[in-house]
Amino acid sequence: MRITCLGSGSAGNCYLLHNETECLVIEAGIPFKEVKKALDFNIRKIVGIVVSHEHGDHAKYLHEYIKVGIPVMAPSMGHITGALTAISKPFAVRSFPLVHDVPCTGFLIEHSEVGRLLFVTDTEYVRYRFKNLNHIMVECNYSNELLQAYHESLQGRIKLTHMELSTCKDFIQANKGHELKTVCLLHLSGRTSDEVVFKKEVKELIECPVYVADKGLEYEL
Ligand SMILES: [Zn+2]
C-alpha cells in the first residue's frame, strides 16, 4: 500500500491510499480527473472518499465523486450514514472532531496491509491521543517565527485554525510508539513555513522516515 499526494495546501488537497486493487481517496480538493489519471483510469478500485471539512481546498470537487457514485464519508458536512458502512471494508475509518473555523474531522484509518494510519489537517491542535499508530499524516502549517512578519489580523486567524510547528512536534511526540513507520507533514503554508527546517526538526523526534507532502510525493507504507 502506498500514499500518493496529488496536492497539499491551500491550492487543493488530495491523497490516495492505494495498492493494485483498492484505493481510499482522502480529500476532494482537486478535480476527479486528476485522480483518474493517477490511478491509470482504474477507478473501480476506489472504495470511497473521506473529506475533513467544507473548505474549497478540501471539498471543492466532492460533487464529482458523488456524481459517479463513490461512497463518501464527510461527517463534518453531514455525509456519514451508509457511507461509513461502504468504506468499512477493507478500510475501517473512524472520525474525530478537530479545531477549525468550521466543523472539521480527522480520520483514523485501519487496513490489514497498513495498520493504523492517522490523518489530521486544518486544526489548531488535537484533543485526543492515539495508541499503536503505524503512520501519521499531520498538518504542519506554519511556524510562529515566520508568521511574525505578517499583520496581526492574519496571524489571529491562522493561529486559531491551523497547526503550528511546535504543536505538531508535541503531537508527534505524544503519539509516537515503537510501531511508528512513517510521518508525513501536510498543508505547509507557502508563506510561513520552511520545509527543510520543519522536516529536520520533526526528524529529530523520531527514527522513522519523515516526508513533506507536495504534489507528486509518493511513498510506500
Ligand atoms: Zn480549512
JSON list of C-alpha atoms and ligand atoms in Angstrom, two decimals:
[
{"chain": "A", "resi": 1, "resn": "MET", "atom": "CA", "xyz": [0.00, 0.00, 0.00]},
{"chain": "A", "resi": 2, "resn": "ARG", "atom": "CA", "xyz": [1.26, 3.46, -0.80]},
{"chain": "A", "resi": 3, "resn": "ILE", "atom": "CA", "xyz": [0.41, 7.11, -0.40]},
{"chain": "A", "resi": 4, "resn": "THR", "atom": "CA", "xyz": [0.30, 9.35, -3.46]},
{"chain": "A", "resi": 5, "resn": "CYS", "atom": "CA", "xyz": [-0.09, 13.08, -2.86]},
{"chain": "A", "resi": 6, "resn": "LEU", "atom": "CA", "xyz": [-1.91, 14.97, -5.60]},
{"chain": "A", "resi": 7, "resn": "GLY", "atom": "CA", "xyz": [-1.89, 18.24, -3.70]},
{"chain": "A", "resi": 8, "resn": "SER", "atom": "CA", "xyz": [-1.33, 19.55, -0.17]},
{"chain": "A", "resi": 9, "resn": "GLY", "atom": "CA", "xyz": [-2.05, 23.13, 0.84]},
{"chain": "A", "resi": 10, "resn": "SER", "atom": "CA", "xyz": [-4.38, 26.00, 0.08]},
{"chain": "A", "resi": 11, "resn": "ALA", "atom": "CA", "xyz": [-4.30, 25.29, -3.68]},
{"chain": "A", "resi": 12, "resn": "GLY", "atom": "CA", "xyz": [-6.01, 21.92, -3.13]},
{"chain": "A", "resi": 13, "resn": "ASN", "atom": "CA", "xyz": [-5.63, 18.79, -1.04]},
{"chain": "A", "resi": 14, "resn": "CYS", "atom": "CA", "xyz": [-5.92, 15.18, -2.18]},
{"chain": "A", "resi": 15, "resn": "TYR", "atom": "CA", "xyz": [-4.15, 11.98, -1.17]},
{"chain": "A", "resi": 16, "resn": "LEU", "atom": "CA", "xyz": [-4.57, 8.44, -2.44]},
{"chain": "A", "resi": 17, "resn": "LEU", "atom": "CA", "xyz": [-4.08, 5.45, -0.15]},
{"chain": "A", "resi": 18, "resn": "HIS", "atom": "CA", "xyz": [-3.86, 2.60, -2.62]},
{"chain": "A", "resi": 19, "resn": "ASN", "atom": "CA", "xyz": [-2.49, -0.71, -3.85]},
{"chain": "A", "resi": 20, "resn": "GLU", "atom": "CA", "xyz": [-3.20, -2.65, -7.07]},
{"chain": "A", "resi": 21, "resn": "THR", "atom": "CA", "xyz": [-6.81, -3.40, -6.18]},
{"chain": "A", "resi": 22, "resn": "GLU", "atom": "CA", "xyz": [-8.01, -0.88, -3.58]},
{"chain": "A", "resi": 23, "resn": "CYS", "atom": "CA", "xyz": [-7.94, 2.87, -3.15]},
{"chain": "A", "resi": 24, "resn": "LEU", "atom": "CA", "xyz": [-9.23, 5.21, -0.48]},
{"chain": "A", "resi": 25, "resn": "VAL", "atom": "CA", "xyz": [-9.23, 8.85, -1.57]},
{"chain": "A", "resi": 26, "resn": "ILE", "atom": "CA", "xyz": [-8.56, 11.38, 1.18]},
{"chain": "A", "resi": 27, "resn": "GLU", "atom": "CA", "xyz": [-9.90, 14.91, 0.48]},
{"chain": "A", "resi": 28, "resn": "ALA", "atom": "CA", "xyz": [-11.60, 16.25, -2.64]},
{"chain": "A", "resi": 29, "resn": "GLY", "atom": "CA", "xyz": [-9.66, 19.45, -3.24]},
{"chain": "A", "resi": 30, "resn": "ILE", "atom": "CA", "xyz": [-8.52, 18.60, -6.75]},
{"chain": "A", "resi": 31, "resn": "PRO", "atom": "CA", "xyz": [-10.55, 17.60, -9.83]},
{"chain": "A", "resi": 32, "resn": "PHE", "atom": "CA", "xyz": [-11.60, 13.96, -10.08]},
{"chain": "A", "resi": 33, "resn": "LYS", "atom": "CA", "xyz": [-9.92, 13.71, -13.49]},
{"chain": "A", "resi": 34, "resn": "GLU", "atom": "CA", "xyz": [-6.52, 14.11, -11.77]},
{"chain": "A", "resi": 35, "resn": "VAL", "atom": "CA", "xyz": [-7.33, 11.15, -9.53]},
{"chain": "A", "resi": 36, "resn": "LYS", "atom": "CA", "xyz": [-8.37, 9.09, -12.56]},
{"chain": "A", "resi": 37, "resn": "LYS", "atom": "CA", "xyz": [-5.05, 9.84, -14.23]},
{"chain": "A", "resi": 38, "resn": "ALA", "atom": "CA", "xyz": [-3.06, 8.95, -11.12]},
{"chain": "A", "resi": 39, "resn": "LEU", "atom": "CA", "xyz": [-4.89, 5.60, -10.94]},
{"chain": "A", "resi": 40, "resn": "ASP", "atom": "CA", "xyz": [-4.39, 4.85, -14.66]},
{"chain": "A", "resi": 41, "resn": "PHE", "atom": "CA", "xyz": [-8.17, 5.19, -15.03]},
{"chain": "A", "resi": 42, "resn": "ASN", "atom": "CA", "xyz": [-8.76, 2.13, -12.83]},
{"chain": "A", "resi": 43, "resn": "ILE", "atom": "CA", "xyz": [-11.42, 3.94, -10.81]},
{"chain": "A", "resi": 44, "resn": "ARG", "atom": "CA", "xyz": [-13.24, 0.75, -9.91]},
{"chain": "A", "resi": 45, "resn": "LYS", "atom": "CA", "xyz": [-10.71, 0.20, -7.17]},
{"chain": "A", "resi": 46, "resn": "ILE", "atom": "CA", "xyz": [-11.85, 3.36, -5.35]},
{"chain": "A", "resi": 47, "resn": "VAL", "atom": "CA", "xyz": [-13.73, 2.13, -2.28]},
{"chain": "A", "resi": 48, "resn": "GLY", "atom": "CA", "xyz": [-14.63, 5.60, -1.06]},
{"chain": "A", "resi": 49, "resn": "ILE", "atom": "CA", "xyz": [-13.57, 9.12, -0.26]},
{"chain": "A", "resi": 50, "resn": "VAL", "atom": "CA", "xyz": [-13.16, 10.78, 3.12]},
{"chain": "A", "resi": 51, "resn": "VAL", "atom": "CA", "xyz": [-13.32, 14.57, 3.43]},
{"chain": "A", "resi": 52, "resn": "SER", "atom": "CA", "xyz": [-12.33, 16.56, 6.51]},
{"chain": "A", "resi": 53, "resn": "HIS", "atom": "CA", "xyz": [-14.41, 19.72, 6.02]},
{"chain": "A", "resi": 54, "resn": "GLU", "atom": "CA", "xyz": [-16.23, 22.00, 3.63]},
{"chain": "A", "resi": 55, "resn": "HIS", "atom": "CA", "xyz": [-13.46, 24.45, 2.67]},
{"chain": "A", "resi": 56, "resn": "GLY", "atom": "CA", "xyz": [-12.81, 24.51, -1.06]},
{"chain": "A", "resi": 57, "resn": "ASP", "atom": "CA", "xyz": [-9.23, 23.31, -0.87]},
{"chain": "A", "resi": 58, "resn": "HIS", "atom": "CA", "xyz": [-10.57, 20.10, 0.72]},
{"chain": "A", "resi": 59, "resn": "ALA", "atom": "CA", "xyz": [-14.08, 19.69, -0.72]},
{"chain": "A", "resi": 60, "resn": "LYS", "atom": "CA", "xyz": [-14.42, 21.75, -3.90]},
{"chain": "A", "resi": 61, "resn": "TYR", "atom": "CA", "xyz": [-14.74, 18.69, -6.17]},
{"chain": "A", "resi": 62, "resn": "LEU", "atom": "CA", "xyz": [-16.73, 16.41, -3.87]},
{"chain": "A", "resi": 63, "resn": "HIS", "atom": "CA", "xyz": [-19.77, 16.66, -6.17]},
{"chain": "A", "resi": 64, "resn": "GLU", "atom": "CA", "xyz": [-17.74, 14.95, -8.93]},
{"chain": "A", "resi": 65, "resn": "TYR", "atom": "CA", "xyz": [-17.21, 11.92, -6.69]},
{"chain": "A", "resi": 66, "resn": "ILE", "atom": "CA", "xyz": [-20.84, 11.86, -5.60]},
{"chain": "A", "resi": 67, "resn": "LYS", "atom": "CA", "xyz": [-21.95, 12.05, -9.24]},
{"chain": "A", "resi": 68, "resn": "VAL", "atom": "CA", "xyz": [-20.15, 8.81, -10.15]},
{"chain": "A", "resi": 69, "resn": "GLY", "atom": "CA", "xyz": [-21.46, 7.03, -7.04]},
{"chain": "A", "resi": 70, "resn": "ILE", "atom": "CA", "xyz": [-18.31, 6.85, -4.95]},
{"chain": "A", "resi": 71, "resn": "PRO", "atom": "CA", "xyz": [-19.19, 6.36, -1.24]},
{"chain": "A", "resi": 72, "resn": "VAL", "atom": "CA", "xyz": [-18.46, 9.49, 0.78]},
{"chain": "A", "resi": 73, "resn": "MET", "atom": "CA", "xyz": [-17.55, 9.86, 4.42]},
{"chain": "A", "resi": 74, "resn": "ALA", "atom": "CA", "xyz": [-17.57, 13.54, 5.36]},
{"chain": "A", "resi": 75, "resn": "PRO", "atom": "CA", "xyz": [-19.12, 13.70, 8.84]},
{"chain": "A", "resi": 76, "resn": "SER", "atom": "CA", "xyz": [-18.46, 17.43, 9.22]},
{"chain": "A", "resi": 77, "resn": "MET", "atom": "CA", "xyz": [-20.62, 18.03, 6.12]},
{"chain": "A", "resi": 78, "resn": "GLY", "atom": "CA", "xyz": [-23.40, 15.63, 7.08]},
{"chain": "A", "resi": 79, "resn": "HIS", "atom": "CA", "xyz": [-22.35, 12.73, 4.83]},
{"chain": "A", "resi": 80, "resn": "ILE", "atom": "CA", "xyz": [-21.95, 9.81, 7.16]},
{"chain": "A", "resi": 81, "resn": "THR", "atom": "CA", "xyz": [-24.66, 7.19, 7.30]},
{"chain": "A", "resi": 82, "resn": "GLY", "atom": "CA", "xyz": [-24.32, 4.48, 4.72]},
{"chain": "A", "resi": 83, "resn": "ALA", "atom": "CA", "xyz": [-21.00, 5.81, 3.55]},
{"chain": "A", "resi": 84, "resn": "LEU", "atom": "CA", "xyz": [-19.44, 4.54, 6.76]},
{"chain": "A", "resi": 85, "resn": "THR", "atom": "CA", "xyz": [-20.61, 1.01, 6.02]},
{"chain": "A", "resi": 86, "resn": "ALA", "atom": "CA", "xyz": [-19.48, 1.24, 2.43]},
{"chain": "A", "resi": 87, "resn": "ILE", "atom": "CA", "xyz": [-15.99, 2.29, 3.37]},
{"chain": "A", "resi": 88, "resn": "SER", "atom": "CA", "xyz": [-15.65, -0.08, 6.31]},
{"chain": "A", "resi": 89, "resn": "LYS", "atom": "CA", "xyz": [-14.33, -2.92, 4.13]},
{"chain": "A", "resi": 90, "resn": "PRO", "atom": "CA", "xyz": [-11.43, -3.29, 3.52]},
{"chain": "A", "resi": 91, "resn": "PHE", "atom": "CA", "xyz": [-10.74, 0.09, 5.12]},
{"chain": "A", "resi": 92, "resn": "ALA", "atom": "CA", "xyz": [-12.15, 0.77, 8.57]},
{"chain": "A", "resi": 93, "resn": "VAL", "atom": "CA", "xyz": [-12.45, 4.52, 9.04]},
{"chain": "A", "resi": 94, "resn": "ARG", "atom": "CA", "xyz": [-13.31, 6.40, 12.19]},
{"chain": "A", "resi": 95, "resn": "SER", "atom": "CA", "xyz": [-13.57, 10.17, 12.50]},
{"chain": "A", "resi": 96, "resn": "PHE", "atom": "CA", "xyz": [-13.00, 12.57, 15.38]},
{"chain": "A", "resi": 97, "resn": "PRO", "atom": "CA", "xyz": [-13.54, 16.33, 15.73]},
{"chain": "A", "resi": 98, "resn": "LEU", "atom": "CA", "xyz": [-10.77, 18.85, 15.17]},
{"chain": "A", "resi": 99, "resn": "VAL", "atom": "CA", "xyz": [-10.43, 22.56, 15.99]},
{"chain": "A", "resi": 100, "resn": "HIS", "atom": "CA", "xyz": [-11.01, 24.76, 12.92]},
{"chain": "A", "resi": 101, "resn": "ASP", "atom": "CA", "xyz": [-13.27, 27.70, 11.98]},
{"chain": "A", "resi": 102, "resn": "VAL", "atom": "CA", "xyz": [-15.88, 25.33, 10.51]},
{"chain": "A", "resi": 103, "resn": "PRO", "atom": "CA", "xyz": [-16.72, 21.76, 11.64]},
{"chain": "A", "resi": 104, "resn": "CYS", "atom": "CA", "xyz": [-13.77, 19.57, 10.68]},
{"chain": "A", "resi": 105, "resn": "THR", "atom": "CA", "xyz": [-12.74, 15.98, 11.40]},
{"chain": "A", "resi": 106, "resn": "GLY", "atom": "CA", "xyz": [-9.61, 13.87, 11.40]},
{"chain": "A", "resi": 107, "resn": "PHE", "atom": "CA", "xyz": [-9.61, 10.21, 10.43]},
{"chain": "A", "resi": 108, "resn": "LEU", "atom": "CA", "xyz": [-8.17, 7.04, 11.93]},
{"chain": "A", "resi": 109, "resn": "ILE", "atom": "CA", "xyz": [-7.89, 4.59, 9.05]},
{"chain": "A", "resi": 110, "resn": "GLU", "atom": "CA", "xyz": [-7.23, 0.88, 9.58]},
{"chain": "A", "resi": 111, "resn": "HIS", "atom": "CA", "xyz": [-6.37, -1.67, 6.94]},
{"chain": "A", "resi": 112, "resn": "SER", "atom": "CA", "xyz": [-4.71, -5.09, 7.21]},
{"chain": "A", "resi": 113, "resn": "GLU", "atom": "CA", "xyz": [-1.80, -4.03, 4.96]},
{"chain": "A", "resi": 114, "resn": "VAL", "atom": "CA", "xyz": [-1.38, -0.60, 6.52]},
{"chain": "A", "resi": 115, "resn": "GLY", "atom": "CA", "xyz": [-2.15, -0.98, 10.21]},
{"chain": "A", "resi": 116, "resn": "ARG", "atom": "CA", "xyz": [-3.33, 2.24, 11.84]},
{"chain": "A", "resi": 117, "resn": "LEU", "atom": "CA", "xyz": [-2.94, 5.47, 9.89]},
{"chain": "A", "resi": 118, "resn": "LEU", "atom": "CA", "xyz": [-3.91, 8.81, 11.37]},
{"chain": "A", "resi": 119, "resn": "PHE", "atom": "CA", "xyz": [-4.88, 11.73, 9.13]},
{"chain": "A", "resi": 120, "resn": "VAL", "atom": "CA", "xyz": [-5.15, 15.22, 10.67]},
{"chain": "A", "resi": 121, "resn": "THR", "atom": "CA", "xyz": [-5.33, 18.56, 8.91]},
{"chain": "A", "resi": 122, "resn": "ASP", "atom": "CA", "xyz": [-6.73, 22.07, 9.38]},
{"chain": "A", "resi": 123, "resn": "THR", "atom": "CA", "xyz": [-6.76, 22.19, 13.16]},
{"chain": "A", "resi": 124, "resn": "GLU", "atom": "CA", "xyz": [-5.20, 24.33, 15.85]},
{"chain": "A", "resi": 125, "resn": "TYR", "atom": "CA", "xyz": [-4.43, 21.24, 17.91]},
{"chain": "A", "resi": 126, "resn": "VAL", "atom": "CA", "xyz": [-5.69, 17.68, 18.54]},
{"chain": "A", "resi": 127, "resn": "ARG", "atom": "CA", "xyz": [-7.62, 16.92, 21.73]},
{"chain": "A", "resi": 128, "resn": "TYR", "atom": "CA", "xyz": [-7.01, 13.17, 21.65]},
{"chain": "A", "resi": 129, "resn": "ARG", "atom": "CA", "xyz": [-4.17, 10.71, 21.98]},
{"chain": "A", "resi": 130, "resn": "PHE", "atom": "CA", "xyz": [-3.86, 7.62, 19.82]},
{"chain": "A", "resi": 131, "resn": "LYS", "atom": "CA", "xyz": [-2.13, 4.34, 20.55]},
{"chain": "A", "resi": 132, "resn": "ASN", "atom": "CA", "xyz": [-0.23, 1.94, 18.28]},
{"chain": "A", "resi": 133, "resn": "LEU", "atom": "CA", "xyz": [-0.09, 4.24, 15.28]},
{"chain": "A", "resi": 134, "resn": "ASN", "atom": "CA", "xyz": [1.86, 2.93, 12.28]},
{"chain": "A", "resi": 135, "resn": "HIS", "atom": "CA", "xyz": [1.59, 6.04, 10.12]},
{"chain": "A", "resi": 136, "resn": "ILE", "atom": "CA", "xyz": [0.90, 9.68, 10.93]},
{"chain": "A", "resi": 137, "resn": "MET", "atom": "CA", "xyz": [-0.16, 12.29, 8.37]},
{"chain": "A", "resi": 138, "resn": "VAL", "atom": "CA", "xyz": [-0.41, 15.60, 10.20]},
{"chain": "A", "resi": 139, "resn": "GLU", "atom": "CA", "xyz": [-0.65, 19.27, 9.34]},
{"chain": "A", "resi": 140, "resn": "CYS", "atom": "CA", "xyz": [2.46, 21.38, 9.97]},
{"chain": "A", "resi": 141, "resn": "ASN", "atom": "CA", "xyz": [1.21, 24.67, 8.54]},
{"chain": "A", "resi": 142, "resn": "TYR", "atom": "CA", "xyz": [3.45, 27.43, 9.87]},
{"chain": "A", "resi": 143, "resn": "SER", "atom": "CA", "xyz": [5.97, 28.45, 12.50]},
{"chain": "A", "resi": 144, "resn": "ASN", "atom": "CA", "xyz": [5.40, 31.31, 14.93]},
{"chain": "A", "resi": 145, "resn": "GLU", "atom": "CA", "xyz": [8.77, 32.70, 13.92]},
{"chain": "A", "resi": 146, "resn": "LEU", "atom": "CA", "xyz": [7.83, 33.02, 10.23]},
{"chain": "A", "resi": 147, "resn": "LEU", "atom": "CA", "xyz": [4.27, 34.14, 10.97]},
{"chain": "A", "resi": 148, "resn": "GLN", "atom": "CA", "xyz": [5.52, 37.18, 12.91]},
{"chain": "A", "resi": 149, "resn": "ALA", "atom": "CA", "xyz": [6.26, 39.02, 9.67]},
{"chain": "A", "resi": 150, "resn": "TYR", "atom": "CA", "xyz": [2.54, 39.21, 8.88]},
{"chain": "A", "resi": 151, "resn": "HIS", "atom": "CA", "xyz": [-0.22, 41.54, 10.03]},
{"chain": "A", "resi": 152, "resn": "GLU", "atom": "CA", "xyz": [-1.86, 40.71, 13.36]},
{"chain": "A", "resi": 153, "resn": "SER", "atom": "CA", "xyz": [-5.28, 40.09, 11.82]},
{"chain": "A", "resi": 154, "resn": "LEU", "atom": "CA", "xyz": [-3.85, 37.36, 9.58]},
{"chain": "A", "resi": 155, "resn": "GLN", "atom": "CA", "xyz": [-1.88, 35.93, 12.49]},
{"chain": "A", "resi": 156, "resn": "GLY", "atom": "CA", "xyz": [-5.03, 35.65, 14.61]},
{"chain": "A", "resi": 157, "resn": "ARG", "atom": "CA", "xyz": [-6.98, 33.66, 12.03]},
{"chain": "A", "resi": 158, "resn": "ILE", "atom": "CA", "xyz": [-4.14, 31.29, 11.25]},
{"chain": "A", "resi": 159, "resn": "LYS", "atom": "CA", "xyz": [-3.30, 30.67, 14.91]},
{"chain": "A", "resi": 160, "resn": "LEU", "atom": "CA", "xyz": [-6.86, 29.58, 15.67]},
{"chain": "A", "resi": 161, "resn": "THR", "atom": "CA", "xyz": [-7.32, 27.36, 12.62]},
{"chain": "A", "resi": 162, "resn": "HIS", "atom": "CA", "xyz": [-4.04, 25.74, 11.60]},
{"chain": "A", "resi": 163, "resn": "MET", "atom": "CA", "xyz": [-1.29, 23.76, 13.32]},
{"chain": "A", "resi": 164, "resn": "GLU", "atom": "CA", "xyz": [1.96, 25.42, 14.28]},
{"chain": "A", "resi": 165, "resn": "LEU", "atom": "CA", "xyz": [5.31, 23.61, 14.11]},
{"chain": "A", "resi": 166, "resn": "SER", "atom": "CA", "xyz": [5.76, 23.22, 17.89]},
{"chain": "A", "resi": 167, "resn": "THR", "atom": "CA", "xyz": [2.15, 21.95, 18.30]},
{"chain": "A", "resi": 168, "resn": "CYS", "atom": "CA", "xyz": [2.80, 19.45, 15.52]},
{"chain": "A", "resi": 169, "resn": "LYS", "atom": "CA", "xyz": [6.01, 18.30, 17.19]},
{"chain": "A", "resi": 170, "resn": "ASP", "atom": "CA", "xyz": [4.26, 17.92, 20.56]},
{"chain": "A", "resi": 171, "resn": "PHE", "atom": "CA", "xyz": [1.52, 15.90, 18.87]},
{"chain": "A", "resi": 172, "resn": "ILE", "atom": "CA", "xyz": [4.02, 13.53, 17.24]},
{"chain": "A", "resi": 173, "resn": "GLN", "atom": "CA", "xyz": [5.96, 13.21, 20.49]},
{"chain": "A", "resi": 174, "resn": "ALA", "atom": "CA", "xyz": [2.78, 12.34, 22.40]},
{"chain": "A", "resi": 175, "resn": "ASN", "atom": "CA", "xyz": [1.54, 9.78, 19.87]},
{"chain": "A", "resi": 176, "resn": "LYS", "atom": "CA", "xyz": [4.71, 8.07, 18.71]},
{"chain": "A", "resi": 177, "resn": "GLY", "atom": "CA", "xyz": [5.40, 4.46, 19.63]},
{"chain": "A", "resi": 178, "resn": "HIS", "atom": "CA", "xyz": [7.59, 1.55, 18.55]},
{"chain": "A", "resi": 179, "resn": "GLU", "atom": "CA", "xyz": [5.15, 0.77, 15.76]},
{"chain": "A", "resi": 180, "resn": "LEU", "atom": "CA", "xyz": [5.52, 4.12, 14.01]},
{"chain": "A", "resi": 181, "resn": "LYS", "atom": "CA", "xyz": [6.81, 3.62, 10.44]},
{"chain": "A", "resi": 182, "resn": "THR", "atom": "CA", "xyz": [6.24, 6.93, 8.62]},
{"chain": "A", "resi": 183, "resn": "VAL", "atom": "CA", "xyz": [5.32, 10.53, 9.34]},
{"chain": "A", "resi": 184, "resn": "CYS", "atom": "CA", "xyz": [4.13, 12.90, 6.64]},
{"chain": "A", "resi": 185, "resn": "LEU", "atom": "CA", "xyz": [3.80, 16.65, 7.22]},
{"chain": "A", "resi": 186, "resn": "LEU", "atom": "CA", "xyz": [0.79, 18.18, 5.46]},
{"chain": "A", "resi": 187, "resn": "HIS", "atom": "CA", "xyz": [-0.55, 21.53, 4.32]},
{"chain": "A", "resi": 188, "resn": "LEU", "atom": "CA", "xyz": [2.59, 23.64, 4.71]},
{"chain": "A", "resi": 189, "resn": "SER", "atom": "CA", "xyz": [1.82, 27.30, 4.15]},
{"chain": "A", "resi": 190, "resn": "GLY", "atom": "CA", "xyz": [3.52, 28.82, 1.12]},
{"chain": "A", "resi": 191, "resn": "ARG", "atom": "CA", "xyz": [4.47, 31.96, 3.03]},
{"chain": "A", "resi": 192, "resn": "THR", "atom": "CA", "xyz": [5.01, 30.97, 6.64]},
{"chain": "A", "resi": 193, "resn": "SER", "atom": "CA", "xyz": [6.67, 27.56, 6.52]},
{"chain": "A", "resi": 194, "resn": "ASP", "atom": "CA", "xyz": [10.14, 26.22, 5.82]},
{"chain": "A", "resi": 195, "resn": "GLU", "atom": "CA", "xyz": [10.09, 22.67, 4.51]},
{"chain": "A", "resi": 196, "resn": "VAL", "atom": "CA", "xyz": [13.75, 21.96, 5.26]},
{"chain": "A", "resi": 197, "resn": "VAL", "atom": "CA", "xyz": [13.62, 23.25, 8.84]},
{"chain": "A", "resi": 198, "resn": "PHE", "atom": "CA", "xyz": [10.26, 21.59, 9.62]},
{"chain": "A", "resi": 199, "resn": "LYS", "atom": "CA", "xyz": [11.42, 18.21, 8.31]},
{"chain": "A", "resi": 200, "resn": "LYS", "atom": "CA", "xyz": [14.71, 18.43, 10.19]},
{"chain": "A", "resi": 201, "resn": "GLU", "atom": "CA", "xyz": [13.05, 19.37, 13.50]},
{"chain": "A", "resi": 202, "resn": "VAL", "atom": "CA", "xyz": [10.48, 16.56, 13.26]},
{"chain": "A", "resi": 203, "resn": "LYS", "atom": "CA", "xyz": [13.16, 14.06, 12.21]},
{"chain": "A", "resi": 204, "resn": "GLU", "atom": "CA", "xyz": [14.98, 14.78, 15.47]},
{"chain": "A", "resi": 205, "resn": "LEU", "atom": "CA", "xyz": [12.00, 13.35, 17.38]},
{"chain": "A", "resi": 206, "resn": "ILE", "atom": "CA", "xyz": [11.67, 10.00, 15.63]},
{"chain": "A", "resi": 207, "resn": "GLU", "atom": "CA", "xyz": [13.59, 7.17, 13.98]},
{"chain": "A", "resi": 208, "resn": "CYS", "atom": "CA", "xyz": [11.29, 6.58, 11.01]},
{"chain": "A", "resi": 209, "resn": "PRO", "atom": "CA", "xyz": [11.21, 8.42, 7.66]},
{"chain": "A", "resi": 210, "resn": "VAL", "atom": "CA", "xyz": [9.63, 11.90, 7.56]},
{"chain": "A", "resi": 211, "resn": "TYR", "atom": "CA", "xyz": [8.02, 13.16, 4.36]},
{"chain": "A", "resi": 212, "resn": "VAL", "atom": "CA", "xyz": [6.69, 16.56, 3.38]},
{"chain": "A", "resi": 213, "resn": "ALA", "atom": "CA", "xyz": [3.53, 16.36, 1.30]},
{"chain": "A", "resi": 214, "resn": "ASP", "atom": "CA", "xyz": [3.68, 18.08, -2.04]},
{"chain": "A", "resi": 215, "resn": "LYS", "atom": "CA", "xyz": [2.13, 17.36, -5.41]},
{"chain": "A", "resi": 216, "resn": "GLY", "atom": "CA", "xyz": [3.79, 14.22, -6.75]},
{"chain": "A", "resi": 217, "resn": "LEU", "atom": "CA", "xyz": [5.07, 12.82, -3.45]},
{"chain": "A", "resi": 218, "resn": "GLU", "atom": "CA", "xyz": [4.69, 9.05, -3.34]},
{"chain": "A", "resi": 219, "resn": "TYR", "atom": "CA", "xyz": [5.89, 6.66, -0.65]},
{"chain": "A", "resi": 220, "resn": "GLU", "atom": "CA", "xyz": [5.36, 3.08, 0.48]},
{"chain": "A", "resi": 221, "resn": "LEU", "atom": "CA", "xyz": [3.71, 2.47, 3.81]},
{"chain": "B", "resi": 1, "resn": "ZN", "atom": "ZN", "xyz": [-9.91, 24.70, 6.19]}
]
